[in-house]
One Martini backbone bead per residue (centre of mass of N, CA, C, O) as a GRO file, in nm:
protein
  177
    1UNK     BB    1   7.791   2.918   6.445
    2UNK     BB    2   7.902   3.227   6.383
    3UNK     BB    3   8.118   3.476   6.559
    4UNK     BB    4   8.225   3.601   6.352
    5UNK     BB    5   8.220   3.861   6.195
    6UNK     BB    6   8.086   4.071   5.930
    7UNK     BB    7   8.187   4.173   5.642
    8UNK     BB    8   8.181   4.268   5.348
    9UNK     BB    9   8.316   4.110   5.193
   10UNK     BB   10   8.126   3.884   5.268
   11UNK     BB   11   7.893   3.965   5.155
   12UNK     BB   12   7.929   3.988   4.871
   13UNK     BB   13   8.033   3.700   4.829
   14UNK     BB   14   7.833   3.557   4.879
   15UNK     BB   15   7.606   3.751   4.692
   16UNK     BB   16   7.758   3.658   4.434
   17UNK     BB   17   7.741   3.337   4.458
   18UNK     BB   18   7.422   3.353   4.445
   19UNK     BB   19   7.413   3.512   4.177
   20UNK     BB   20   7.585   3.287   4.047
   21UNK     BB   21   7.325   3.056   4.105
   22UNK     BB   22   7.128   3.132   3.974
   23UNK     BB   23   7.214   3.224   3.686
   24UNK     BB   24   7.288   2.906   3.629
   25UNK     BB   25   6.983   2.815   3.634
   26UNK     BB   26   6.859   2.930   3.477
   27UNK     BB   27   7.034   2.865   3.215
   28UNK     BB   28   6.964   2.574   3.226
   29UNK     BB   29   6.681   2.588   3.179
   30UNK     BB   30   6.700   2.683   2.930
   31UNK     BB   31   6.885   2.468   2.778
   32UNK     BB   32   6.620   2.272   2.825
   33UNK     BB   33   6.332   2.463   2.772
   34UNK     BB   34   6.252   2.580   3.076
   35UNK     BB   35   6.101   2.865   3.062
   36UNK     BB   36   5.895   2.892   3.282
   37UNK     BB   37   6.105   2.812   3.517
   38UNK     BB   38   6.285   3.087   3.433
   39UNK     BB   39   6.096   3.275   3.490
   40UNK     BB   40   5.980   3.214   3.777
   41UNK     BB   41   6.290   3.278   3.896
   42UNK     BB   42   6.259   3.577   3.834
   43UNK     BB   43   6.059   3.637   3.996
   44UNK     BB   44   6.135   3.537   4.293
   45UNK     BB   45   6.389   3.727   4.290
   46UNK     BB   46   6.239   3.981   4.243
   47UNK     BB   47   6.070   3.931   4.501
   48UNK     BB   48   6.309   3.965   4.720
   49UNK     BB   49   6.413   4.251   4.614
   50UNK     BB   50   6.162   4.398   4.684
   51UNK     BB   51   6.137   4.332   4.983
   52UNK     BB   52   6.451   4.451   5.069
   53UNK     BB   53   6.282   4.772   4.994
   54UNK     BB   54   6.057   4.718   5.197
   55UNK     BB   55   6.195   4.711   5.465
   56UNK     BB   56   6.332   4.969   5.449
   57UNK     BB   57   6.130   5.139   5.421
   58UNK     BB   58   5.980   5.135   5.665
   59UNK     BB   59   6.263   5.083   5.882
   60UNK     BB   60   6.406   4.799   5.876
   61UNK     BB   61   6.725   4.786   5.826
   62UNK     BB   62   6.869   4.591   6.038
   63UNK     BB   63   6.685   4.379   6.015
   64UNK     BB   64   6.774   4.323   5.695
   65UNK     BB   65   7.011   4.267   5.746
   66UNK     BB   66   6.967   4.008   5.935
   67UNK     BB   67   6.819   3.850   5.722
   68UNK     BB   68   7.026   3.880   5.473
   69UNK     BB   69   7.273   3.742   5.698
   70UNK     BB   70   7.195   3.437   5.824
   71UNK     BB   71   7.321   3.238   5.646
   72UNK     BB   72   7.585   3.303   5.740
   73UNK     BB   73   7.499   3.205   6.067
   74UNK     BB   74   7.240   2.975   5.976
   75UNK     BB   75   7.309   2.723   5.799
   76UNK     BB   76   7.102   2.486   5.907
   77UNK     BB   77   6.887   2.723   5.786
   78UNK     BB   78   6.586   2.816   5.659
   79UNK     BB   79   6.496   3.125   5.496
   80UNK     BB   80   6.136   3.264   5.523
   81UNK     BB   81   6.009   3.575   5.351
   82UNK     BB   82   5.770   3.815   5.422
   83UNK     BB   83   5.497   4.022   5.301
   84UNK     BB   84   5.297   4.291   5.403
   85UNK     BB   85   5.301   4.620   5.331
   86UNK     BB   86   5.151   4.941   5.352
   87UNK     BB   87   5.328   5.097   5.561
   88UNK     BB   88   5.511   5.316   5.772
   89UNK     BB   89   5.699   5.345   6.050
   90UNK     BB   90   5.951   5.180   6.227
   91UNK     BB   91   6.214   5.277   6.332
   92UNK     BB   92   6.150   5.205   6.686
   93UNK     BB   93   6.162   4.864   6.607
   94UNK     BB   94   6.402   4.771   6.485
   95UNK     BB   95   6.634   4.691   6.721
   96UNK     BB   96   6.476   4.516   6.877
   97UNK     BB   97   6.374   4.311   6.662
   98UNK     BB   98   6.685   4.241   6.601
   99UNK     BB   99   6.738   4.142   6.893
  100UNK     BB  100   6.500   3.891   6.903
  101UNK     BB  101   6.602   3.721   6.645
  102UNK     BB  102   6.847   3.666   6.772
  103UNK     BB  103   6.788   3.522   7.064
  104UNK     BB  104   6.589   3.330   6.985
  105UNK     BB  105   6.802   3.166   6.769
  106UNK     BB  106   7.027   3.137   6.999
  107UNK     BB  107   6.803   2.910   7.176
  108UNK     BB  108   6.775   2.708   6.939
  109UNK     BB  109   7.003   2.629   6.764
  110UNK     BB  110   7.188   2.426   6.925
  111UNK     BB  111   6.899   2.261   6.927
  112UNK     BB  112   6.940   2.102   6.686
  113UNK     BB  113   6.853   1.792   6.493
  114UNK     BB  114   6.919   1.616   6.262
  115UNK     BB  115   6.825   1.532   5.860
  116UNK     BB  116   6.592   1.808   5.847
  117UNK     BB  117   6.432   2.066   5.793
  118UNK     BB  118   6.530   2.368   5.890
  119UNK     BB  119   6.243   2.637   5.925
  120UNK     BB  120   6.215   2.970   5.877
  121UNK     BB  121   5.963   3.203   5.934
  122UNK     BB  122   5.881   3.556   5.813
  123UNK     BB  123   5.674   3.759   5.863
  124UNK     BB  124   5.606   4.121   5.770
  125UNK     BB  125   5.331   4.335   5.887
  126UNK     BB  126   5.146   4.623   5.773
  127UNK     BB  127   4.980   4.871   5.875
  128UNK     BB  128   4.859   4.992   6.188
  129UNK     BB  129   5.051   4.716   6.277
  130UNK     BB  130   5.281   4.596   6.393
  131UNK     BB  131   5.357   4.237   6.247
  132UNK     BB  132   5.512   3.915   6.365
  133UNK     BB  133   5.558   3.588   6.206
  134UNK     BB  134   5.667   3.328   6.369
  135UNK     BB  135   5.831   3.021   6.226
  136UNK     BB  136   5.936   2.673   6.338
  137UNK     BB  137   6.078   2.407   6.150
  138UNK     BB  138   6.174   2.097   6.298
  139UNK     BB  139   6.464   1.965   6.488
  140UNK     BB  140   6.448   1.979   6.851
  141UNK     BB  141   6.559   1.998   7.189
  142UNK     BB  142   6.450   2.054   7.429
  143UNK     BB  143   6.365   2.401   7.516
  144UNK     BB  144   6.371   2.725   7.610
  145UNK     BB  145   6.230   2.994   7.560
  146UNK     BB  146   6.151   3.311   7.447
  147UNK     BB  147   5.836   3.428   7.619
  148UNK     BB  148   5.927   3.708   7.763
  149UNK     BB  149   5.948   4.014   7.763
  150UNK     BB  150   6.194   4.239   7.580
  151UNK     BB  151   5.962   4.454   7.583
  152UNK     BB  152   5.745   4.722   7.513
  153UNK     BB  153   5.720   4.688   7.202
  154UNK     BB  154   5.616   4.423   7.240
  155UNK     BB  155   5.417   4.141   7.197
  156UNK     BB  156   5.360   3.810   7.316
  157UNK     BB  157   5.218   3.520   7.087
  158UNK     BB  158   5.151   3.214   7.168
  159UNK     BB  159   5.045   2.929   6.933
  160UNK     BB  160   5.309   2.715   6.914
  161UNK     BB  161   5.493   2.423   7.131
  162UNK     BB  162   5.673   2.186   7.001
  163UNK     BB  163   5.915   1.986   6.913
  164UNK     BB  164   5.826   2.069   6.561
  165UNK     BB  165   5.718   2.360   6.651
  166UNK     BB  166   5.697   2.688   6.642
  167UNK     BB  167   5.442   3.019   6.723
  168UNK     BB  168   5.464   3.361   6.676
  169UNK     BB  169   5.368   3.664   6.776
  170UNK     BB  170   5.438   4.044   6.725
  171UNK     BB  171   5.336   4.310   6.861
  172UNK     BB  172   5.298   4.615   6.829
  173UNK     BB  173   5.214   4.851   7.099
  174UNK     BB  174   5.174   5.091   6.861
  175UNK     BB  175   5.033   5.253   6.627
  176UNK     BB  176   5.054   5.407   6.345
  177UNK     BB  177   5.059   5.718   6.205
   0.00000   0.00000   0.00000
């Protein structure tokens, strides 16, 4: 993990390169005549970005800087984000929300091991009340990990603890208005 600060420069820059490696593939896929794939490839785009302003929209703006740089800061694993989003108003949720998925992984990232892909997945549910599903997948040394409550704001519930799978969801403590 890198400790230095993350400017705004860098995020541009990340992004730029991103961006011009999608392009590239699809491009790719096009030029080998690989259509339905360049299709695909433009759907998922789409819905990352869809994903994007509906966390936004909904109020967790933090949150979502920090999924959307965490590439920039651990690099040894890969981020999948999920969305069911029906309503807003978590705006209250937001600092906690995102102080805990950075202690997490500050938690369990240095004891990462091995050259199996490690695995991080997040959905973020709305209807009547904020539930976030973690999922971590991949190979690490035992370690402790966060399991008592980090505020009065979330219940946590822990699903799996393996070797191999960590499984917990946190749950909003009041319904959404």
């Amino acid at each position: 993990m890198n400790d230095k600060e993350i400017t705004i420069n860098n995020v541009l820059r990340h992004s730029m390169h991103d961006f011009l490696n999608s392009l590239h593939l699809i491009q790719m896929n096009l030029d080998m005549g690989r259509v339905e794939e360049a299709k695909k490839l433009i759907s998922n785009y789409s819905s990352k970005c869809n994903q994007f302003f509906d966390i936004n929209n909904i109020g967790l703006s933090q949150t979502n800087e920090w999924l959307q740089t965490f590439s920039m800061r651990y690099n040894k694993m890969t981020l999948v984000v999920q969305t069911s989003l029906l309503s807003s108003g978590a705006n209250k949720y937001d600092a906690a929300l995102r102080e805990y998925l950075e202690c997490f992984l500050q938690s369990i990232y240095p004891n990462l091991r091995g050259y199996q892909e490690q695995l991080l997945k997040v959905h973020i549910k709305m209807d009547e009340q904020l539930e976030i599903q973690i999922e971590v997948q991949g190979d690490w040394s035992s370690q402790p990990w966060m399991e008592e409550s980090f505020t009065t704001l979330f219940q946590i519930e822990k699903q799996v603890n393996t070797e191999n799978e960590l499984k917990l969801k946190l749950i909003a403590s009041e319904r959404l208005e």
